[in-house]
Short mmCIF file of C-alpha atoms and ligand atoms in Angstrom, two decimals:
data_model
loop_
_atom_site.label_atom_id
_atom_site.label_comp_id
_atom_site.label_asym_id
_atom_site.label_seq_id
_atom_site.Cartn_x
_atom_site.Cartn_y
_atom_site.Cartn_z
CA MET A 144 11.13 8.63 39.04
CA ARG A 145 11.65 5.58 36.82
CA GLY A 146 10.66 2.44 38.70
CA GLY A 147 9.63 4.49 41.76
CA TRP A 148 6.33 4.73 43.60
CA ILE A 149 3.75 7.48 43.40
CA PRO A 150 1.75 7.94 46.61
CA CYS A 151 -1.70 7.90 45.00
CA PHE A 152 -1.06 4.70 43.02
CA SER A 153 -0.93 1.23 44.50
CA ARG A 154 1.50 -0.03 41.88
CA PRO A 155 4.72 1.13 40.23
CA PHE A 156 4.49 2.94 36.89
CA ASN A 157 5.08 0.82 33.85
CA ASP A 158 7.51 2.03 31.18
CA TRP A 159 4.82 3.61 29.04
CA GLU A 160 3.35 5.57 31.96
CA VAL A 161 6.82 6.71 33.02
CA GLU A 162 7.44 7.95 29.49
CA VAL A 163 4.14 9.87 29.43
CA VAL A 164 4.88 11.52 32.80
CA GLU A 165 8.41 12.36 31.71
CA ARG A 166 7.06 13.95 28.55
CA LEU A 167 4.51 15.93 30.55
CA LEU A 168 7.16 17.20 32.94
CA LEU A 169 9.36 18.12 30.01
CA THR A 170 6.48 20.10 28.48
CA LEU A 171 5.82 21.89 31.77
CA GLN A 172 9.49 22.61 32.37
CA GLY A 173 10.25 26.33 32.29
CA LYS A 174 6.58 27.32 32.07
CA LYS A 175 5.46 30.03 34.47
CA LEU A 176 2.07 30.21 36.08
CA VAL A 177 0.64 33.70 36.07
CA ALA A 178 -1.64 34.20 39.02
CA GLY A 179 -4.99 35.75 38.21
CA LEU A 180 -4.81 34.97 34.49
CA GLU A 181 -7.69 32.84 33.28
CA ASP A 182 -6.98 29.51 31.57
CA LYS A 183 -7.83 29.28 27.89
CA VAL A 184 -7.53 26.77 25.11
CA LEU A 185 -4.89 27.50 22.46
CA TRP A 186 -4.56 25.80 19.08
CA ASN A 187 -0.86 24.98 18.71
CA ALA A 188 -0.98 24.47 14.97
CA SER A 189 -1.58 28.14 14.22
CA LYS A 190 0.60 31.08 15.24
CA ASN A 191 -2.13 33.07 16.97
CA GLY A 192 -3.52 30.05 18.87
CA ILE A 193 -6.87 30.22 17.06
CA PHE A 194 -8.25 27.14 15.34
CA PHE A 195 -8.56 27.18 11.55
CA VAL A 196 -9.56 24.22 9.43
CA LYS A 197 -6.68 25.06 7.09
CA SER A 198 -4.13 24.70 9.91
CA LEU A 199 -5.64 21.32 10.85
CA TYR A 200 -5.47 20.23 7.22
CA ASN A 201 -1.83 21.33 6.98
CA THR A 202 -0.98 19.40 10.15
CA LEU A 203 -2.64 16.23 8.89
CA ASP A 204 -1.14 16.65 5.46
CA SER A 205 2.42 16.89 6.75
CA SER A 206 2.26 14.33 9.57
CA CYS A 207 0.24 11.60 7.85
CA ALA A 208 1.67 11.84 4.38
CA VAL A 209 1.57 8.34 2.93
CA LEU A 210 3.95 7.35 0.21
CA PHE A 211 1.83 6.55 -2.79
CA PRO A 212 2.94 5.69 -6.33
CA TRP A 213 0.75 8.32 -8.06
CA SER A 214 2.98 8.96 -11.01
CA ILE A 215 3.25 5.35 -12.12
CA ILE A 216 -0.46 4.62 -11.63
CA TRP A 217 -1.92 7.70 -13.27
CA SER A 218 0.14 7.50 -16.41
CA SER A 219 -1.18 8.75 -19.73
CA CYS A 220 0.36 5.68 -21.37
CA VAL A 221 -2.07 3.21 -19.84
CA PRO A 222 -5.86 3.00 -20.19
CA THR A 223 -7.78 4.50 -17.27
CA LYS A 224 -9.32 1.14 -16.29
CA VAL A 225 -5.81 -0.34 -15.92
CA GLY A 226 -4.62 2.61 -13.81
CA PHE A 227 -7.77 2.45 -11.74
CA PHE A 228 -7.26 -1.26 -11.10
CA ALA A 229 -3.69 -0.55 -9.88
CA TRP A 230 -5.06 2.22 -7.68
CA GLU A 231 -7.60 -0.17 -6.11
CA VAL A 232 -4.91 -2.79 -5.60
CA SER A 233 -2.60 -0.27 -3.90
CA TRP A 234 -5.26 0.50 -1.35
CA GLY A 235 -6.10 -3.19 -0.85
CA LYS A 236 -9.63 -2.67 -2.17
CA VAL A 237 -9.85 -5.46 -4.72
CA LEU A 238 -12.34 -8.11 -3.70
CA THR A 239 -10.13 -11.15 -3.37
CA GLN A 240 -11.18 -14.03 -1.14
CA ASP A 241 -9.16 -12.82 1.84
CA GLN A 242 -11.11 -9.54 1.67
CA LEU A 243 -14.43 -11.42 1.50
CA LYS A 244 -13.42 -13.52 4.53
CA ARG A 245 -12.74 -10.33 6.44
CA ARG A 246 -16.30 -9.30 5.64
CA GLY A 247 -17.63 -12.46 7.25
CA TRP A 248 -17.85 -14.82 4.25
CA ILE A 249 -16.88 -18.41 4.99
CA LEU A 250 -14.73 -19.51 2.08
CA ALA A 251 -11.98 -21.96 1.31
CA ASN A 252 -9.29 -19.55 0.22
CA ARG A 253 -7.11 -20.91 -2.57
CA CYS A 254 -5.25 -19.13 -5.32
CA PHE A 255 -6.97 -19.87 -8.66
CA LEU A 256 -3.69 -19.69 -10.51
CA CYS A 257 -1.45 -22.07 -8.55
CA CYS A 258 -4.20 -23.77 -6.46
CA ASP A 259 -1.74 -23.80 -3.61
CA GLU A 260 -1.27 -20.68 -1.52
CA GLU A 261 -3.96 -18.61 0.15
CA LYS A 262 -5.16 -15.96 -2.21
CA THR A 263 -4.22 -12.40 -1.34
CA ILE A 264 -3.68 -9.68 -3.87
CA ASN A 265 0.04 -9.63 -3.02
CA HIS A 266 0.24 -13.34 -3.74
CA ILE A 267 -1.72 -13.20 -7.00
CA LEU A 268 0.09 -10.23 -8.51
CA VAL A 269 3.58 -10.60 -7.07
CA HIS A 270 4.44 -13.95 -5.50
CA CYS A 271 2.32 -16.62 -7.18
CA PRO A 272 4.64 -19.08 -9.02
CA LYS A 273 2.44 -18.73 -12.13
CA THR A 274 2.68 -14.96 -12.05
CA ARG A 275 6.42 -15.29 -11.55
CA ILE A 276 6.62 -16.66 -15.08
CA LEU A 277 5.41 -13.28 -16.34
CA TRP A 278 7.78 -11.45 -14.03
CA ASP A 279 10.66 -13.48 -15.44
CA LEU A 280 9.49 -12.57 -18.94
CA VAL A 281 9.45 -8.86 -18.08
CA PHE A 282 12.88 -8.96 -16.46
CA SER A 283 14.39 -10.87 -19.35
CA LEU A 284 12.78 -8.51 -21.93
CA PHE A 285 14.36 -5.50 -20.25
CA GLY A 286 17.52 -7.20 -18.94
CA VAL A 287 16.77 -6.30 -15.33
CA ASN A 288 17.56 -8.21 -12.13
CA TRP A 289 15.35 -7.19 -9.26
CA VAL A 290 14.16 -8.81 -6.04
CA LEU A 291 10.42 -8.28 -5.81
CA PRO A 292 9.18 -6.57 -2.64
CA LEU A 293 6.56 -8.13 -0.38
CA THR A 294 3.58 -6.05 -1.41
CA VAL A 295 2.04 -4.66 -4.56
CA ARG A 296 2.32 -1.13 -3.24
CA ASP A 297 6.05 -1.53 -2.49
CA THR A 298 6.51 -2.98 -5.95
CA LEU A 299 4.86 0.09 -7.47
CA LEU A 300 6.91 2.41 -5.29
CA GLY A 301 10.16 0.69 -6.15
CA TRP A 302 9.51 0.40 -9.89
CA SER A 303 12.00 2.95 -11.08
CA ALA A 304 12.63 4.08 -14.62
CA SER A 305 16.34 4.16 -13.74
CA PHE A 306 16.39 0.34 -14.00
CA VAL A 307 16.47 0.63 -17.78
CA ASP A 308 17.93 3.02 -20.34
CA LYS A 309 16.08 6.23 -21.18
CA LYS A 310 14.75 4.89 -24.47
CA HIS A 311 12.80 2.10 -22.74
CA GLY A 312 11.78 4.03 -19.62
CA LYS A 313 8.20 4.61 -20.69
CA THR A 314 7.61 0.98 -21.73
CA TRP A 315 9.23 -0.24 -18.53
CA ARG A 316 6.92 1.87 -16.38
CA THR A 317 3.92 0.68 -18.37
CA ALA A 318 4.99 -2.98 -18.15
CA LEU A 319 4.23 -3.16 -14.45
CA LEU A 320 0.59 -2.09 -14.74
CA CYS A 321 0.26 -4.22 -17.84
CA LEU A 322 1.45 -7.28 -15.91
CA PHE A 323 -1.00 -6.64 -13.08
CA TRP A 324 -3.86 -6.21 -15.53
CA THR A 325 -2.97 -9.35 -17.53
CA VAL A 326 -2.75 -11.56 -14.43
CA TRP A 327 -6.02 -10.21 -13.09
CA LYS A 328 -7.81 -10.82 -16.39
CA GLU A 329 -6.45 -14.38 -16.53
CA ARG A 330 -7.59 -14.98 -12.97
CA ASN A 331 -11.07 -13.70 -13.88
CA ARG A 332 -11.25 -16.03 -16.89
CA ILE A 333 -10.62 -18.96 -14.56
CA VAL A 334 -13.06 -17.79 -11.89
CA PHE A 335 -15.95 -16.54 -14.00
CA ASP A 336 -15.62 -18.34 -17.34
CA ASN A 337 -14.50 -21.72 -15.97
CA GLU A 338 -11.42 -21.65 -18.15
CA VAL A 339 -8.20 -23.47 -17.33
CA LEU A 340 -5.05 -21.49 -16.70
CA SER A 341 -3.00 -21.06 -19.84
CA ILE A 342 0.49 -19.69 -19.36
CA GLN A 343 0.91 -19.24 -23.09
CA ARG A 344 -2.31 -17.22 -23.34
CA MET A 345 -1.18 -15.11 -20.39
CA LYS A 346 2.20 -14.43 -22.01
CA ASN A 347 0.61 -13.56 -25.37
CA SER A 348 -1.93 -11.35 -23.71
CA PHE A 349 0.79 -9.52 -21.77
CA VAL A 350 2.92 -8.86 -24.84
CA CYS A 351 -0.11 -7.72 -26.87
CA ASN A 352 -1.27 -5.41 -24.07
CA LEU A 353 2.19 -3.97 -23.60
CA PHE A 354 2.81 -3.09 -27.22
CA SER A 355 -0.71 -2.10 -28.20
ZN1 ZN B 160 -0.91 -18.68 -6.63
#
């Protein structure tokens, strides 16, 4: 059938349509039609063919499971506001300028830290050259070499306690959220308090937050 003509269509099937028809034929293959039996709707997700909300929930739960760094975000070692900030960031819900532009605001989008790149949360917290100074500090404190992923969420997902020895595992896991929080607070000082970026203040703040 691939590439062929179907009498009721004036054009050949494209690849997607061919695939759909092939899948349909595959589904129908081996099925028997019973004459005289009335058609009825069956819910495939439950054994008896009857719809239950629970079966729908189970289907959604298993097919749409999204990897999410719950354990590192909801840690008892970090204050709730810090965990909540990381949770917002993971879902891309922090109101950075790129988010405001998506909501129709007309803004010149510049990172407040490096004044160079467009400001997205992935840039501010992971890739900004000014933030990188803190990353370098963290990696040198724990003696870790790691290539940072593209997004905040991937960074959270990849932040494994196995990077360091058991004794420092808890501090290592906390360091990530602490870094995010410190950078965000520094960014807010610049935006809302008209302060100038201070790398030294950011470093001090990070170390104090981490060990407090
Ligand atoms: Zn920047």
